[in-house]
């Protein structure tokens, strides 16, 4: 298939610039993956679409305030860092801009000097390896003081409350972006699901900025996927396997959970406790091995994420659902509305 097959026309005013309050008041499109039938609901109605014994799998990653602004020692020239991957204690792969200022051996200061970084290496892809020093004993405490949330480029409004770019169940620090399908849940809604007999399990996949990288290849099979770290605990693996054994559904919250569960099945042949890196690319033609349902937001045109959705519920169903979402004025992307794709 061609990348252009996944283009759709989106009016700019439908790109959500801020989250709705409360979280679960966002709209919810319910799409039957077999028939293509569509219902228009609100997220707080989601309990109606679960049965006792179903399980919901959530990504408990927590977003780092990974965007930091500083100055170059000696010249005072301004620089922006985006922390990507922790290589070892206090050593990170970063995206630096303007890149010409971040040469090997250069030192930058952040937060009026409470944090410094020295460029150790310039990588072939243009990213930098930086060694951080800081006041205090905990890097993440200092980062929380100097850093800002790394909101996607299409969000131009400032986020006043950092926690609104975190899920209410986030706990494992490491993401460069939020698993946005989970932003709609409130603690009360999760308790309501549990009271109905829905089992809830957690995986961790630290979302990389590659999730926003455009597909530049004409043919989707030629696209090289980014790599992200994931882990599945034993209790989650047992929950999923028991759910399957009992003939109930496994619903993944977000493409990150989907990629995690399908990755372990691809690597090990089953769902089991596992810790690894994945660069799985799911597009039409892929045969799903684990999930029965997917809760997700509305994704960018020609993105790997809309390709994943198309693989799960069919190309025609997906493109029609997006056409309807535009016509019905749904809100799109990270702070936008949600779609539940399943079949009872």
PDB file of C-alpha atoms in Angstrom, residues 103-288:
ATOM      1  CA  UNK A 103      29.534  20.514  19.301  1.00  0.00           C
ATOM      2  CA  UNK A 104      31.555  17.890  21.159  1.00  0.00           C
ATOM      3  CA  UNK A 105      32.969  19.329  24.392  1.00  0.00           C
ATOM      4  CA  UNK A 106      30.486  22.222  24.567  1.00  0.00           C
ATOM      5  CA  UNK A 107      28.877  22.876  27.973  1.00  0.00           C
ATOM      6  CA  UNK A 108      25.375  24.274  28.491  1.00  0.00           C
ATOM      7  CA  UNK A 109      23.644  25.477  31.657  1.00  0.00           C
ATOM      8  CA  UNK A 110      19.971  25.194  32.506  1.00  0.00           C
ATOM      9  CA  UNK A 111      17.736  26.657  35.211  1.00  0.00           C
ATOM     10  CA  UNK A 112      20.133  29.433  36.234  1.00  0.00           C
ATOM     11  CA  UNK A 113      22.940  26.932  36.690  1.00  0.00           C
ATOM     12  CA  UNK A 114      21.246  24.195  38.728  1.00  0.00           C
ATOM     13  CA  UNK A 115      21.844  21.787  35.832  1.00  0.00           C
ATOM     14  CA  UNK A 116      24.678  21.546  33.290  1.00  0.00           C
ATOM     15  CA  UNK A 117      25.304  19.316  30.295  1.00  0.00           C
ATOM     16  CA  UNK A 118      28.461  18.550  28.343  1.00  0.00           C
ATOM     17  CA  UNK A 119      28.214  17.184  24.807  1.00  0.00           C
ATOM     18  CA  UNK A 120      30.194  13.932  24.724  1.00  0.00           C
ATOM     19  CA  UNK A 121      29.423  12.816  21.193  1.00  0.00           C
ATOM     20  CA  UNK A 122      27.627  13.851  18.006  1.00  0.00           C
ATOM     21  CA  UNK A 123      25.796  10.860  16.512  1.00  0.00           C
ATOM     22  CA  UNK A 124      25.381  10.087  12.822  1.00  0.00           C
ATOM     23  CA  UNK A 125      21.668  10.908  12.999  1.00  0.00           C
ATOM     24  CA  UNK A 126      22.399  14.379  14.373  1.00  0.00           C
ATOM     25  CA  UNK A 127      21.397  13.609  17.949  1.00  0.00           C
ATOM     26  CA  UNK A 128      23.878  14.241  20.785  1.00  0.00           C
ATOM     27  CA  UNK A 129      25.091  12.247  23.763  1.00  0.00           C
ATOM     28  CA  UNK A 130      25.174  14.572  26.786  1.00  0.00           C
ATOM     29  CA  UNK A 131      26.485  14.088  30.328  1.00  0.00           C
ATOM     30  CA  UNK A 132      24.478  15.965  32.965  1.00  0.00           C
ATOM     31  CA  UNK A 133      25.616  17.354  36.317  1.00  0.00           C
ATOM     32  CA  UNK A 134      23.262  19.079  38.730  1.00  0.00           C
ATOM     33  CA  UNK A 135      22.611  20.372  42.230  1.00  0.00           C
ATOM     34  CA  UNK A 136      21.254  17.661  44.530  1.00  0.00           C
ATOM     35  CA  UNK A 137      21.161  13.875  44.394  1.00  0.00           C
ATOM     36  CA  UNK A 138      18.235  13.158  42.072  1.00  0.00           C
ATOM     37  CA  UNK A 139      18.356  13.994  38.364  1.00  0.00           C
ATOM     38  CA  UNK A 140      14.599  13.688  37.952  1.00  0.00           C
ATOM     39  CA  UNK A 141      13.839  16.099  40.795  1.00  0.00           C
ATOM     40  CA  UNK A 142      16.013  18.735  39.139  1.00  0.00           C
ATOM     41  CA  UNK A 143      14.541  17.974  35.712  1.00  0.00           C
ATOM     42  CA  UNK A 144      11.065  18.509  37.129  1.00  0.00           C
ATOM     43  CA  UNK A 145      12.152  22.012  38.188  1.00  0.00           C
ATOM     44  CA  UNK A 146      13.720  23.072  34.886  1.00  0.00           C
ATOM     45  CA  UNK A 147      11.852  20.996  32.293  1.00  0.00           C
ATOM     46  CA  UNK A 148       8.657  21.436  30.324  1.00  0.00           C
ATOM     47  CA  UNK A 149       6.339  18.814  28.844  1.00  0.00           C
ATOM     48  CA  UNK A 150       7.437  17.849  25.313  1.00  0.00           C
ATOM     49  CA  UNK A 151       4.080  18.562  23.680  1.00  0.00           C
ATOM     50  CA  UNK A 152       3.751  17.598  20.001  1.00  0.00           C
ATOM     51  CA  UNK A 153       4.458  20.301  17.428  1.00  0.00           C
ATOM     52  CA  UNK A 154       0.780  20.625  16.489  1.00  0.00           C
ATOM     53  CA  UNK A 155      -0.115  21.844  20.004  1.00  0.00           C
ATOM     54  CA  UNK A 156       0.759  25.524  20.055  1.00  0.00           C
ATOM     55  CA  UNK A 157      -0.976  26.579  23.278  1.00  0.00           C
ATOM     56  CA  UNK A 158       0.913  26.449  26.570  1.00  0.00           C
ATOM     57  CA  UNK A 159      -0.077  23.691  29.021  1.00  0.00           C
ATOM     58  CA  UNK A 160      -0.627  25.226  32.449  1.00  0.00           C
ATOM     59  CA  UNK A 161      -0.912  21.954  34.389  1.00  0.00           C
ATOM     60  CA  UNK A 162       1.811  19.370  33.605  1.00  0.00           C
ATOM     61  CA  UNK A 163      -0.342  16.560  34.994  1.00  0.00           C
ATOM     62  CA  UNK A 164      -2.851  16.950  32.161  1.00  0.00           C
ATOM     63  CA  UNK A 165      -0.261  15.396  29.848  1.00  0.00           C
ATOM     64  CA  UNK A 166      -0.018  12.408  32.204  1.00  0.00           C
ATOM     65  CA  UNK A 167      -2.488   9.577  32.682  1.00  0.00           C
ATOM     66  CA  UNK A 168      -3.931   9.266  36.189  1.00  0.00           C
ATOM     67  CA  UNK A 169      -2.180   5.884  36.508  1.00  0.00           C
ATOM     68  CA  UNK A 170       1.261   6.935  35.244  1.00  0.00           C
ATOM     69  CA  UNK A 171       4.144   5.750  37.431  1.00  0.00           C
ATOM     70  CA  UNK A 172       7.148   4.548  35.380  1.00  0.00           C
ATOM     71  CA  UNK A 173       9.241   7.547  34.291  1.00  0.00           C
ATOM     72  CA  UNK A 174      10.684   7.366  30.812  1.00  0.00           C
ATOM     73  CA  UNK A 175       8.426   8.600  28.017  1.00  0.00           C
ATOM     74  CA  UNK A 176       9.095  11.448  25.622  1.00  0.00           C
ATOM     75  CA  UNK A 177       5.360  11.581  24.827  1.00  0.00           C
ATOM     76  CA  UNK A 178       2.135  10.568  26.548  1.00  0.00           C
ATOM     77  CA  UNK A 179       0.171   7.395  25.736  1.00  0.00           C
ATOM     78  CA  UNK A 180      -2.708   9.702  24.903  1.00  0.00           C
ATOM     79  CA  UNK A 181      -5.546   7.173  24.683  1.00  0.00           C
ATOM     80  CA  UNK A 182      -5.287   6.848  28.462  1.00  0.00           C
ATOM     81  CA  UNK A 183      -5.672  10.566  29.146  1.00  0.00           C
ATOM     82  CA  UNK A 184      -9.471  10.181  29.156  1.00  0.00           C
ATOM     83  CA  UNK A 185      -9.636   7.951  32.229  1.00  0.00           C
ATOM     84  CA  UNK A 186     -10.425   9.240  35.712  1.00  0.00           C
ATOM     85  CA  UNK A 187      -9.839   7.259  38.920  1.00  0.00           C
ATOM     86  CA  UNK A 188     -13.621   7.080  39.378  1.00  0.00           C
ATOM     87  CA  UNK A 189     -14.167   5.633  35.911  1.00  0.00           C
ATOM     88  CA  UNK A 190     -11.515   2.977  36.465  1.00  0.00           C
ATOM     89  CA  UNK A 191     -13.211   2.010  39.737  1.00  0.00           C
ATOM     90  CA  UNK A 192     -16.546   1.796  37.941  1.00  0.00           C
ATOM     91  CA  UNK A 193     -15.034  -0.603  35.415  1.00  0.00           C
ATOM     92  CA  UNK A 194     -13.567  -2.737  38.196  1.00  0.00           C
ATOM     93  CA  UNK A 195     -16.956  -2.837  39.949  1.00  0.00           C
ATOM     94  CA  UNK A 196     -18.440  -4.237  36.747  1.00  0.00           C
ATOM     95  CA  UNK A 197     -15.919  -7.087  36.852  1.00  0.00           C
ATOM     96  CA  UNK A 198     -13.507  -5.744  34.265  1.00  0.00           C
ATOM     97  CA  UNK A 199      -9.931  -6.739  35.084  1.00  0.00           C
ATOM     98  CA  UNK A 200      -7.206  -4.126  34.693  1.00  0.00           C
ATOM     99  CA  UNK A 201      -3.555  -4.833  33.947  1.00  0.00           C
ATOM    100  CA  UNK A 202      -0.500  -2.723  33.205  1.00  0.00           C
ATOM    101  CA  UNK A 203       2.391  -2.834  30.781  1.00  0.00           C
ATOM    102  CA  UNK A 204       5.121  -0.242  30.290  1.00  0.00           C
ATOM    103  CA  UNK A 205       6.225   1.118  26.951  1.00  0.00           C
ATOM    104  CA  UNK A 206       8.253   4.315  26.989  1.00  0.00           C
ATOM    105  CA  UNK A 207       6.940   6.310  24.070  1.00  0.00           C
ATOM    106  CA  UNK A 208       9.626   7.767  21.815  1.00  0.00           C
ATOM    107  CA  UNK A 209       9.400  10.846  19.619  1.00  0.00           C
ATOM    108  CA  UNK A 210       9.521   8.514  16.629  1.00  0.00           C
ATOM    109  CA  UNK A 211       5.797   8.114  17.177  1.00  0.00           C
ATOM    110  CA  UNK A 212       5.402  11.561  15.568  1.00  0.00           C
ATOM    111  CA  UNK A 213       7.916  10.951  12.781  1.00  0.00           C
ATOM    112  CA  UNK A 214       6.256  11.222   9.355  1.00  0.00           C
ATOM    113  CA  UNK A 215       6.304   8.311   6.959  1.00  0.00           C
ATOM    114  CA  UNK A 216       8.396   9.572   4.040  1.00  0.00           C
ATOM    115  CA  UNK A 217       8.534   6.363   2.019  1.00  0.00           C
ATOM    116  CA  UNK A 218       6.051   6.122  -0.858  1.00  0.00           C
ATOM    117  CA  UNK A 219       5.354   2.470  -0.033  1.00  0.00           C
ATOM    118  CA  UNK A 220       4.568   1.837   3.626  1.00  0.00           C
ATOM    119  CA  UNK A 221       6.609  -1.391   3.657  1.00  0.00           C
ATOM    120  CA  UNK A 222       9.744   0.702   3.048  1.00  0.00           C
ATOM    121  CA  UNK A 223       9.316   2.767   6.226  1.00  0.00           C
ATOM    122  CA  UNK A 224      11.866   2.110   8.969  1.00  0.00           C
ATOM    123  CA  UNK A 225      10.169   2.037  12.364  1.00  0.00           C
ATOM    124  CA  UNK A 226      11.626   3.610  15.503  1.00  0.00           C
ATOM    125  CA  UNK A 227      12.511   1.474  18.534  1.00  0.00           C
ATOM    126  CA  UNK A 228      10.957   1.730  22.009  1.00  0.00           C
ATOM    127  CA  UNK A 229      11.541  -0.113  25.278  1.00  0.00           C
ATOM    128  CA  UNK A 230       8.732  -2.146  26.845  1.00  0.00           C
ATOM    129  CA  UNK A 231       8.149  -4.538  29.710  1.00  0.00           C
ATOM    130  CA  UNK A 232       5.322  -6.867  30.685  1.00  0.00           C
ATOM    131  CA  UNK A 233       5.065  -8.076  34.305  1.00  0.00           C
ATOM    132  CA  UNK A 234       4.127 -11.633  35.203  1.00  0.00           C
ATOM    133  CA  UNK A 235       0.743 -10.669  36.695  1.00  0.00           C
ATOM    134  CA  UNK A 236      -0.309  -8.920  33.478  1.00  0.00           C
ATOM    135  CA  UNK A 237       0.717 -11.889  31.351  1.00  0.00           C
ATOM    136  CA  UNK A 238      -1.313 -14.210  33.612  1.00  0.00           C
ATOM    137  CA  UNK A 239      -4.312 -11.882  33.460  1.00  0.00           C
ATOM    138  CA  UNK A 240      -4.275 -11.798  29.658  1.00  0.00           C
ATOM    139  CA  UNK A 241      -3.858 -15.550  29.314  1.00  0.00           C
ATOM    140  CA  UNK A 242      -6.656 -16.259  31.802  1.00  0.00           C
ATOM    141  CA  UNK A 243      -8.919 -13.795  30.001  1.00  0.00           C
ATOM    142  CA  UNK A 244      -8.279 -15.565  26.714  1.00  0.00           C
ATOM    143  CA  UNK A 245      -8.826 -18.981  28.317  1.00  0.00           C
ATOM    144  CA  UNK A 246     -12.203 -17.823  29.626  1.00  0.00           C
ATOM    145  CA  UNK A 247     -13.311 -16.606  26.218  1.00  0.00           C
ATOM    146  CA  UNK A 248     -13.312 -12.928  27.159  1.00  0.00           C
ATOM    147  CA  UNK A 249     -11.765  -9.925  25.420  1.00  0.00           C
ATOM    148  CA  UNK A 250      -8.421  -8.196  25.819  1.00  0.00           C
ATOM    149  CA  UNK A 251      -8.773  -4.469  25.130  1.00  0.00           C
ATOM    150  CA  UNK A 252      -5.576  -2.463  24.614  1.00  0.00           C
ATOM    151  CA  UNK A 253      -5.631   1.188  25.636  1.00  0.00           C
ATOM    152  CA  UNK A 254      -3.662   2.921  22.912  1.00  0.00           C
ATOM    153  CA  UNK A 255      -1.351   1.921  20.116  1.00  0.00           C
ATOM    154  CA  UNK A 256       1.506   1.651  22.642  1.00  0.00           C
ATOM    155  CA  UNK A 257      -0.252  -1.155  24.534  1.00  0.00           C
ATOM    156  CA  UNK A 258      -1.168  -2.794  21.259  1.00  0.00           C
ATOM    157  CA  UNK A 259       2.431  -2.715  20.035  1.00  0.00           C
ATOM    158  CA  UNK A 260       3.672  -4.056  23.380  1.00  0.00           C
ATOM    159  CA  UNK A 261       1.335  -7.050  23.432  1.00  0.00           C
ATOM    160  CA  UNK A 262       1.784  -7.880  19.768  1.00  0.00           C
ATOM    161  CA  UNK A 263       5.566  -7.517  20.123  1.00  0.00           C
ATOM    162  CA  UNK A 264       5.859 -10.109  22.873  1.00  0.00           C
ATOM    163  CA  UNK A 265       3.669 -12.494  20.879  1.00  0.00           C
ATOM    164  CA  UNK A 266       5.900 -11.985  17.864  1.00  0.00           C
ATOM    165  CA  UNK A 267       9.078 -12.482  19.909  1.00  0.00           C
ATOM    166  CA  UNK A 268       7.995 -15.347  22.183  1.00  0.00           C
ATOM    167  CA  UNK A 269       4.966 -16.883  20.488  1.00  0.00           C
ATOM    168  CA  UNK A 270       2.728 -16.110  23.467  1.00  0.00           C
ATOM    169  CA  UNK A 271       2.053 -13.474  26.108  1.00  0.00           C
ATOM    170  CA  UNK A 272       4.574 -13.855  28.920  1.00  0.00           C
ATOM    171  CA  UNK A 273       6.605 -11.685  31.263  1.00  0.00           C
ATOM    172  CA  UNK A 274       9.181 -10.003  29.065  1.00  0.00           C
ATOM    173  CA  UNK A 275      11.443  -6.983  28.784  1.00  0.00           C
ATOM    174  CA  UNK A 276      12.809  -5.860  25.422  1.00  0.00           C
ATOM    175  CA  UNK A 277      12.962  -3.231  22.699  1.00  0.00           C
ATOM    176  CA  UNK A 278      10.440  -3.246  19.867  1.00  0.00           C
ATOM    177  CA  UNK A 279      10.368  -1.726  16.415  1.00  0.00           C
ATOM    178  CA  UNK A 280       7.239  -3.586  15.326  1.00  0.00           C
ATOM    179  CA  UNK A 281       5.416  -1.916  12.441  1.00  0.00           C
ATOM    180  CA  UNK A 282       1.757  -2.912  12.205  1.00  0.00           C
ATOM    181  CA  UNK A 283      -0.054  -2.107   8.967  1.00  0.00           C
ATOM    182  CA  UNK A 284      -2.811  -3.752   6.876  1.00  0.00           C
ATOM    183  CA  UNK A 285      -2.111  -7.414   6.331  1.00  0.00           C
ATOM    184  CA  UNK A 286      -0.811  -7.955   9.860  1.00  0.00           C
ATOM    185  CA  UNK A 287      -2.487 -10.818  11.761  1.00  0.00           C
ATOM    186  CA  UNK A 288      -3.186  -9.847  15.376  1.00  0.00           C
TER     187      UNK A 288
END
